[in-house]
Coordinates of C-alpha atoms and ligand atoms in Angstrom, one line a residue:
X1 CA 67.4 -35.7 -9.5
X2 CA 65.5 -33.6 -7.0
X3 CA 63.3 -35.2 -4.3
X4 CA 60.4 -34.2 -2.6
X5 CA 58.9 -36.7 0.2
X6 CA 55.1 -36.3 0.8
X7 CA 54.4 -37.0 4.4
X8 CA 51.4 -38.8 4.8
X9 CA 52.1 -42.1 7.3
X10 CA 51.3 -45.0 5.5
X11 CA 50.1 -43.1 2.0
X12 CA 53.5 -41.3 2.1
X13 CA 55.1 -41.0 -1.3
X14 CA 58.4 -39.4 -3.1
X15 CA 57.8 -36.8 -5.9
X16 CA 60.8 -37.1 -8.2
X17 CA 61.8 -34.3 -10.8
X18 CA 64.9 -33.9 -13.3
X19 CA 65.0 -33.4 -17.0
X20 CA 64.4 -36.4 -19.1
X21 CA 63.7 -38.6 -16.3
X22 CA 60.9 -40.5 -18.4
X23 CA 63.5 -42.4 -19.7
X24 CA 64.1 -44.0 -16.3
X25 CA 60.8 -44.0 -15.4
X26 CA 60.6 -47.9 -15.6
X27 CA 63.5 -48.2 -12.9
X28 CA 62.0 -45.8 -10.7
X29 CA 58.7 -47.5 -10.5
X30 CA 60.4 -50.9 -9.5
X31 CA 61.2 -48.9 -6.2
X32 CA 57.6 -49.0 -5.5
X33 CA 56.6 -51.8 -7.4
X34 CA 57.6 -55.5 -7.2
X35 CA 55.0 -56.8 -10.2
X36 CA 55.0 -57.4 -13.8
X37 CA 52.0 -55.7 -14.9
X38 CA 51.3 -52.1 -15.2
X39 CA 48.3 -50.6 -16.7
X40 CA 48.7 -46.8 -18.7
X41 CA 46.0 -44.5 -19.0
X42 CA 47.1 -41.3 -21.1
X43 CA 45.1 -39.5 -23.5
X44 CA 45.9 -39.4 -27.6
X45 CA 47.9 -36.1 -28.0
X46 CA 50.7 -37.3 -25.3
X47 CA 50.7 -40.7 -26.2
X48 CA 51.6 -39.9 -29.9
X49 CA 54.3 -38.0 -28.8
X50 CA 55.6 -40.0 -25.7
X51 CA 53.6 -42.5 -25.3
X52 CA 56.9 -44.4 -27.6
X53 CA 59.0 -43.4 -24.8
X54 CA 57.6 -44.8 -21.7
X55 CA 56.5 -48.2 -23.9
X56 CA 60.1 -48.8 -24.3
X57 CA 61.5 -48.0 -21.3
X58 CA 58.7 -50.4 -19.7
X59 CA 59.7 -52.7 -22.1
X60 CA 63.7 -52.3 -21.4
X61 CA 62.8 -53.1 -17.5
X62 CA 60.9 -56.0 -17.8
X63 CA 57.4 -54.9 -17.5
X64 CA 54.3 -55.8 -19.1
X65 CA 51.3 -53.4 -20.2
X66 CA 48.5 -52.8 -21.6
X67 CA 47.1 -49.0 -22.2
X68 CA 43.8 -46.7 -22.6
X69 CA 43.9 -44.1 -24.6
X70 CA 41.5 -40.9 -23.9
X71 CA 40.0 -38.2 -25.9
X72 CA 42.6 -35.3 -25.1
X73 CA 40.2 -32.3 -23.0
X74 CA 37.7 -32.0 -20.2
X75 CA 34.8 -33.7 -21.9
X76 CA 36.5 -37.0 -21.4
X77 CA 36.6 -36.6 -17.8
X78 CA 33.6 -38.4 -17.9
X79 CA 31.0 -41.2 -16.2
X80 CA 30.9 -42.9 -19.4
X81 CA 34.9 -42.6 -19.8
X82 CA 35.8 -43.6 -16.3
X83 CA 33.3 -46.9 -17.1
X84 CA 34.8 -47.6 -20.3
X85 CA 38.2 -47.6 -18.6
X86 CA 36.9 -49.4 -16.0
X87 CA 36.0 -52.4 -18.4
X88 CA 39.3 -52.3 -19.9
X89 CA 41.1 -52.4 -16.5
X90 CA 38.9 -55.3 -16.2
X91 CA 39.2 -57.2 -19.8
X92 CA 43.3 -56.6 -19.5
X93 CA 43.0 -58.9 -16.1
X94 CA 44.6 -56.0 -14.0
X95 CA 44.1 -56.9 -9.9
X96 CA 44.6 -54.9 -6.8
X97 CA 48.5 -56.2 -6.6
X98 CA 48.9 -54.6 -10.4
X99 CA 49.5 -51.0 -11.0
X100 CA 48.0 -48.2 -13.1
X101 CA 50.1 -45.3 -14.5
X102 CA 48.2 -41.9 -15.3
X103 CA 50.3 -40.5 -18.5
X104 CA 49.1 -37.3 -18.7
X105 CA 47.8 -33.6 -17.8
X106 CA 45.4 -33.1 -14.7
X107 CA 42.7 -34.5 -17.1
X108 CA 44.4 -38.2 -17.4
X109 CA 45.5 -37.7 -13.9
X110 CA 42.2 -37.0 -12.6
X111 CA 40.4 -39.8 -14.0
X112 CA 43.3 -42.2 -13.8
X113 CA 43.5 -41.4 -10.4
X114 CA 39.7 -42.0 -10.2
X115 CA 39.8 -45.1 -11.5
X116 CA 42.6 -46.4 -9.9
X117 CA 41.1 -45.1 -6.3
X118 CA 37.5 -47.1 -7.1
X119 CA 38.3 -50.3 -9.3
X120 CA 38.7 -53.3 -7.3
X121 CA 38.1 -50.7 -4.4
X122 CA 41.7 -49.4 -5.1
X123 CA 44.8 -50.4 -7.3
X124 CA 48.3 -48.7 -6.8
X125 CA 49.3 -45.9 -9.1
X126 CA 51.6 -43.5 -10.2
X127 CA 51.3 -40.1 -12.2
X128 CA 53.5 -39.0 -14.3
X129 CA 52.2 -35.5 -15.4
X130 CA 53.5 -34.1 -18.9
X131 CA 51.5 -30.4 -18.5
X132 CA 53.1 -27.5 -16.2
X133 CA 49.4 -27.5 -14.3
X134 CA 49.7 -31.0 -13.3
X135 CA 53.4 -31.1 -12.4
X136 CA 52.9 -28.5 -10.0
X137 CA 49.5 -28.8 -9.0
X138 CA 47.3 -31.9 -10.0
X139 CA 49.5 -34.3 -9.2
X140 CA 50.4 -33.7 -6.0
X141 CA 47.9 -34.0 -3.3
X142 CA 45.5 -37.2 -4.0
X143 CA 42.6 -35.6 -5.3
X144 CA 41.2 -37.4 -8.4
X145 CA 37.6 -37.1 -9.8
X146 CA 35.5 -36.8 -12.6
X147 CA 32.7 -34.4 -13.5
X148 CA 28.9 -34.6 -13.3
X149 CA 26.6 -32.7 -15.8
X150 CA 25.6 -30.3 -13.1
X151 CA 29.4 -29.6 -12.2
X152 CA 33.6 -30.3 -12.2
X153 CA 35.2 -32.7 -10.2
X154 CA 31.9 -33.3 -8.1
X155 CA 32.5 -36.7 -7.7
X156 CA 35.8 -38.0 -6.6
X157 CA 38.3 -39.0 -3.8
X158 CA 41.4 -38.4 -2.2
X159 CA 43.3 -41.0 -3.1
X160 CA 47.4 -40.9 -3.2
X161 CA 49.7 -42.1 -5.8
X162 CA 52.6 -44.4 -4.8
X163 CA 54.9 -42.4 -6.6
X164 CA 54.8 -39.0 -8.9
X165 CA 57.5 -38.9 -11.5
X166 CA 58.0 -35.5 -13.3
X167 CA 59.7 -34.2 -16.4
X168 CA 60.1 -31.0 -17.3
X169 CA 61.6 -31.8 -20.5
X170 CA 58.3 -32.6 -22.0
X171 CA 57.1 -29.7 -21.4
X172 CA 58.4 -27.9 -24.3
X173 CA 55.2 -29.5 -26.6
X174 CA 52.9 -27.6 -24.6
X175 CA 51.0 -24.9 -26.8
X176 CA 51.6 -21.6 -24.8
X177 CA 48.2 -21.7 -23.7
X178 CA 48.5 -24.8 -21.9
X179 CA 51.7 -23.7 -20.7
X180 CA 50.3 -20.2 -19.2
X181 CA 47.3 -22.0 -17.6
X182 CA 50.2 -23.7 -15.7
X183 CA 51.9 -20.3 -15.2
X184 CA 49.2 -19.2 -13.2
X185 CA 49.1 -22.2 -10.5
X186 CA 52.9 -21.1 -10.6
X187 CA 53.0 -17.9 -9.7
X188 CA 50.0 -18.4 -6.9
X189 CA 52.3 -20.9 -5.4
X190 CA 54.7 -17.4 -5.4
X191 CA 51.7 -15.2 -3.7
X192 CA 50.9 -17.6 -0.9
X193 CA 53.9 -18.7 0.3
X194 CA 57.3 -18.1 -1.4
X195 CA 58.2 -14.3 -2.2
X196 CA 61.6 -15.3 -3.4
X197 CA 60.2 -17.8 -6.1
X198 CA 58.1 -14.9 -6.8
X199 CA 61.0 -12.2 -7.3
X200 CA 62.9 -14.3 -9.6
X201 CA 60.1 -14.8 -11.7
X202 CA 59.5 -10.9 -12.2
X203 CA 63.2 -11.2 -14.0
X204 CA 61.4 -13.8 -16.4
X205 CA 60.0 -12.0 -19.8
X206 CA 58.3 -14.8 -21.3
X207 CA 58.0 -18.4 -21.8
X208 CA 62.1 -19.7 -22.2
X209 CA 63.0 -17.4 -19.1
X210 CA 60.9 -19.6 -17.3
X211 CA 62.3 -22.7 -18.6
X212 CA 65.6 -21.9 -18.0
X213 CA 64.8 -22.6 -14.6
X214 CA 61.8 -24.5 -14.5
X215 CA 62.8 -27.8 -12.4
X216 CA 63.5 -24.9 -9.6
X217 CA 60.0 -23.5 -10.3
X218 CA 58.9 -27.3 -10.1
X219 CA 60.3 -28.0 -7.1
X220 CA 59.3 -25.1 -5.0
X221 CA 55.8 -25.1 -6.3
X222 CA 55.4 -29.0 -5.3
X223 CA 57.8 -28.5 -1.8
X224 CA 54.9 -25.9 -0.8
X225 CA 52.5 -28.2 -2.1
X226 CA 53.4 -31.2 0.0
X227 CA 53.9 -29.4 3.5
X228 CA 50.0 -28.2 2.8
X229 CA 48.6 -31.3 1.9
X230 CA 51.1 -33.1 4.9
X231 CA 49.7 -30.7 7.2
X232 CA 45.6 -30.9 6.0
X233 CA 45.3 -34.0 3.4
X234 CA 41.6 -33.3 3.7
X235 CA 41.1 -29.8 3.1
X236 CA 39.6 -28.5 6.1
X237 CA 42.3 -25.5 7.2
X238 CA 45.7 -24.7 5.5
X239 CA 45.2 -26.5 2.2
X240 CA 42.6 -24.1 1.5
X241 CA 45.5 -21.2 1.0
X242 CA 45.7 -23.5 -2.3
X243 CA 42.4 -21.6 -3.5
X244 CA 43.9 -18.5 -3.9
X245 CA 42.4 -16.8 -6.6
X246 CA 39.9 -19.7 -7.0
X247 CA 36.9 -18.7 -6.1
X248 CA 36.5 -15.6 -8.3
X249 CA 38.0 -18.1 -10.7
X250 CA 35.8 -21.3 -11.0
X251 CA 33.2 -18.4 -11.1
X252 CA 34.4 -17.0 -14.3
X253 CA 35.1 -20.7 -15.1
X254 CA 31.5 -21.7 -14.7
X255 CA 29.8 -18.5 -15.9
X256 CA 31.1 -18.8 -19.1
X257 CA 29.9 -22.5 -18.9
X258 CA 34.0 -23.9 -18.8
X259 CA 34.1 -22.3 -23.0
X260 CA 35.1 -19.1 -22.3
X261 CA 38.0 -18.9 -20.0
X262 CA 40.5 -22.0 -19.2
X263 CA 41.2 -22.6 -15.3
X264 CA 44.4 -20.7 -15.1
X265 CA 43.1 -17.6 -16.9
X266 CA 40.4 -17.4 -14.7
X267 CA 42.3 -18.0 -12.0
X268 CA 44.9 -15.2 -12.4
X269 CA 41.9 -12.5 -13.1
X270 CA 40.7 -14.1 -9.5
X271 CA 43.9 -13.1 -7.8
X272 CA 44.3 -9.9 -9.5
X273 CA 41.0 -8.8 -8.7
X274 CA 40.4 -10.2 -5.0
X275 CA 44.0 -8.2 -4.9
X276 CA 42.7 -5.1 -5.9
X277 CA 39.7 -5.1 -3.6
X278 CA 41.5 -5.9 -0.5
X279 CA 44.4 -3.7 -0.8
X280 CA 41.8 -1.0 -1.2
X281 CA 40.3 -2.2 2.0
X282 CA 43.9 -2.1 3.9
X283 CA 44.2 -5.9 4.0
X284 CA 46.8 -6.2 1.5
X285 CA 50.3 -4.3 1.8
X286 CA 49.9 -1.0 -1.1
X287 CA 51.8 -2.1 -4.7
X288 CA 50.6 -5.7 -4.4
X289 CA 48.1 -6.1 -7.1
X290 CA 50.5 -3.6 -8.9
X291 CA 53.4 -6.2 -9.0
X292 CA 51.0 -9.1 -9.6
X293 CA 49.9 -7.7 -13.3
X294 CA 53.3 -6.5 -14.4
X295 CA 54.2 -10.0 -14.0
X296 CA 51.7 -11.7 -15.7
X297 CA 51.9 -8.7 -17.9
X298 CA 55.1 -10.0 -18.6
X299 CA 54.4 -14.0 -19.4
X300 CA 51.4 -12.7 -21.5
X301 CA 48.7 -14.1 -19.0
X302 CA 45.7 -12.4 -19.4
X303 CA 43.8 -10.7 -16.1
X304 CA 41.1 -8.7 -17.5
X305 CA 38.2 -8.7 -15.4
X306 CA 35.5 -10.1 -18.3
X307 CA 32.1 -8.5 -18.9
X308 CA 29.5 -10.1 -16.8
X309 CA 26.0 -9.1 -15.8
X310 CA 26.4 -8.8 -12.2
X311 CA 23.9 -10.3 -10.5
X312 CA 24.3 -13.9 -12.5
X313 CA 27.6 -13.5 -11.4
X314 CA 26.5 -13.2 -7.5
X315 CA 24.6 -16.4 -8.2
X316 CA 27.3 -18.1 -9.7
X317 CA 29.7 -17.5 -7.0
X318 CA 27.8 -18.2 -3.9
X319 CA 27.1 -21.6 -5.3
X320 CA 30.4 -22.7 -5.6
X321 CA 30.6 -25.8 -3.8
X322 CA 33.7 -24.9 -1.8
X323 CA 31.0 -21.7 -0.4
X324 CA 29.9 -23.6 3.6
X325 CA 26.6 -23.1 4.3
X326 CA 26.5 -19.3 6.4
X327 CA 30.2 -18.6 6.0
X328 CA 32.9 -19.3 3.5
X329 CA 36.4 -18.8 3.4
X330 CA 38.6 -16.4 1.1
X331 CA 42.4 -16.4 0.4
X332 CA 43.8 -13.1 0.9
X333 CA 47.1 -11.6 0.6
X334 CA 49.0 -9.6 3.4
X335 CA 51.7 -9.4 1.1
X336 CA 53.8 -11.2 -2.0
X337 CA 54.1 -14.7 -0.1
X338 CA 52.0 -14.1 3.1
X339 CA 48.4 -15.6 2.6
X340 CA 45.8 -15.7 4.8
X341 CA 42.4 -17.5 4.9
X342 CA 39.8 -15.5 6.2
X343 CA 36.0 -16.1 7.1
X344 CA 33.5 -14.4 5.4
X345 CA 29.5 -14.5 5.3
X346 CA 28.9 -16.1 2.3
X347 CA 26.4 -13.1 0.7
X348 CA 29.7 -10.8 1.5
X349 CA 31.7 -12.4 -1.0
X350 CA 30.1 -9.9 -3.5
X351 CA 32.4 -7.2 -1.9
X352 CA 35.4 -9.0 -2.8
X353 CA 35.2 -8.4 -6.7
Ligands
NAD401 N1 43.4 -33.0 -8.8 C1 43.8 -31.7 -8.5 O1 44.2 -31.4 -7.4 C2 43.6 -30.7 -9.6 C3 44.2 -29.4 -9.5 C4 44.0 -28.6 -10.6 C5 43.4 -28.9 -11.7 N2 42.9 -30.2 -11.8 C6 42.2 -30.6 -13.0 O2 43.2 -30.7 -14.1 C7 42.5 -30.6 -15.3 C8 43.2 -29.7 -16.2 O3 44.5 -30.2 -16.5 P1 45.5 -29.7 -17.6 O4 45.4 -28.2 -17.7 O5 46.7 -30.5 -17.5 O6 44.6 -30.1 -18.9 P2 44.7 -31.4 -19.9 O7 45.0 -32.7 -19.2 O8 43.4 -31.4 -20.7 O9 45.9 -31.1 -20.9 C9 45.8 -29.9 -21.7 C10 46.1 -30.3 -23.2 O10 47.5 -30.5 -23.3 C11 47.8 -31.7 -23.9 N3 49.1 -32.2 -23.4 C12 49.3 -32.8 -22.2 N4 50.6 -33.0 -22.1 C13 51.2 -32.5 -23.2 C14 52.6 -32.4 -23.6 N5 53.6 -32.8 -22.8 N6 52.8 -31.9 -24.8 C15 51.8 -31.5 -25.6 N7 50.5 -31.6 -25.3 C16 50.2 -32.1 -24.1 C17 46.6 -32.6 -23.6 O11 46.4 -33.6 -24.6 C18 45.5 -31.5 -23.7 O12 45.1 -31.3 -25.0 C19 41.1 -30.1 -15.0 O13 40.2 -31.2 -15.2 C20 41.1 -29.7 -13.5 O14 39.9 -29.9 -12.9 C21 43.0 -31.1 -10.8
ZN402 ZN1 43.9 -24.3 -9.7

């Protein structure tokens, strides 16, 4: 069992990863939790395959539950979700000394964590993530929301688990495309700050090459993780190296109004391209961009730049809500594991793709 402590004073919390660890989920959670009750929140496609799993184990350790069951995918990130969980957190009697457990990808996770951070003005909870994005990204870090018509995650919280439990056994249901969406939070976590992780993974020619050492992967990705959000829970300097690649990204993302391109498609054609552009402006070492696609050449990620009429693009962009008013801030590469944020006027951010 590998453990990663998240250093946040009193909302400090362990991360724990090792293979088949679901099936000791129960005793783990009794480390952070004295009560009886727990409340699951997971969406259909995990629970029919898991779902089994963690009941028992519950079961085996004494606890009691009672569980909501989403609509696997983005739409149910939803107002009219998050109430309808809401009621059943209410109708099932669940109080602020019960807990919640978000079963699930960054979608359950999100909303769980949503819900958990605003019912009763805050109930404990725990993810256990069962998608590669959310065990190395979603997870970790506190930030839950849900969407609004006009826009993702745009209203939310930071709000930290009490625990994170992850197992990268149950991983191997993931459809590829799921699992390359994670890939790509992956191998940013290699671009910003860890060239080695990023080496080893140019050895890897596809999916099992990358499980064959994926609780490494795991680790390091959440490791760089928790010193960022230690360092700036809030996201006002260094957790913004996080973004790499995202602000071309939730461009494509919302150009293609969220149909066309998942999150960690269009965030490796961000990195590639922002990449490109400034090595050719002598900000990024020469070969960078060059390395970047044979990998995800490699894992089969996909970093075409799409087809887009330009200036709906420019719109696009500058309205991104991470854009501050004036200025905004990029994520650059000085090289394979050396990020840096830099400052831009906001209109110049057409120069950077
Ligand atoms: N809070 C954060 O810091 C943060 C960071 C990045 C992304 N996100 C959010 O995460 C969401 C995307 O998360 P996601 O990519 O995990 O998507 P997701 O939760 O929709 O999961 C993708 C699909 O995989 C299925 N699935 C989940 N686990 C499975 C398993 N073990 N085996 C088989 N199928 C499984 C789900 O049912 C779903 O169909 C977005 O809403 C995004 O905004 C949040
Ligand atoms: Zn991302």
């Amino acid at each position: 069992m590998q453990k990663i402590h998240v250093d946040l004073d009193k909302d400090s919390y362990d991360i724990h990863i090792e293979h088949n660890c679901l099936t000791q989920v129960g005793n783990l959670i009794k480390e952070v939790y004295k009560g009886e009750k727990v409340f699951i929140i997971t969406d259909r496609n995990v629970d029919e395959i898991y779902g089994a799993i963690l009941e028992e184990n519950l079961r085996d350790n004494g606890f009691e539950f009672e569980k909501y069951v989403l609509v696997p995918g983005e739409k149910s990130k939803s107002f009219s979700t998050y109430e309808d969980i809401c009621d059943c957190l209410s109708e099932a009697g669940i109080t602020r000394s019960d807990m919640i457990i978000a079963f699930g990808g960054g979608v359950v996770g999100d909303i769980g964590g949503f819900a958990a951070a605003t019912f009763l003005r805050g109930v404990d909870f725990v993810q256990i993530p069962t998608t590669l994005l959310a065990q190395v990204d979603s997870s970790v870090g506190g930030k839950v929301a849900i969407n609004l018509k006009s826009g993702k995650n745009l209203v939310g919280n930071f709000y930290q688990p009490k625990m994170v439990v992850i197992d990268p056994n149950l991983l191997k249901t993931l459809s590829d495309k799921t699992f390359n969406d994670g890939m790509a939070e992956v191998i940013k976590y290699g671009c910003i700050r860890d060239q080695k992780m990023f080496a080893e993974l140019e050895k890897c020619y596809g999916r099992q090459d990358v499980m064959d050492n994926i609780e490494g992967y795991i680790y390091t990705c959440c490791g760089i993780k928790s010193i960022v959000v230690a360092n700036d829970e809030k996201e006002k300097g260094e957790r913004m190296l996080l973004n790499f690649g995202h602000t071309l990204g939730h461009g494509i993302e919302k150009y293609f109004n969220y149909e066309g391109y998942t999150h960690g498609e269009a965030v490796a054609i961000g990195m590639v391209r922002i990449t490109e552009v400034s090595e050719r402006l002598g900000y990024t070492g020469s070969g960078t961009a060059e390395r970047l696609k044979i990998l995800l050449n490699n894992l089969k990620i996909n970093y075409c730049f799409p087809e887009m009429d330009k200036e709906n693009f420019d719109k696009t962009i500058m309205l991104d809500k991470k854009a501050a008013s004036g200025n905004m801030s990029i994520i650059l590469l000085k090289d394979i594991g050396k990020a840096e944020i830099v400052k831009i006027k906001r209109v110049d951010i057409k120069n950077y793709y």
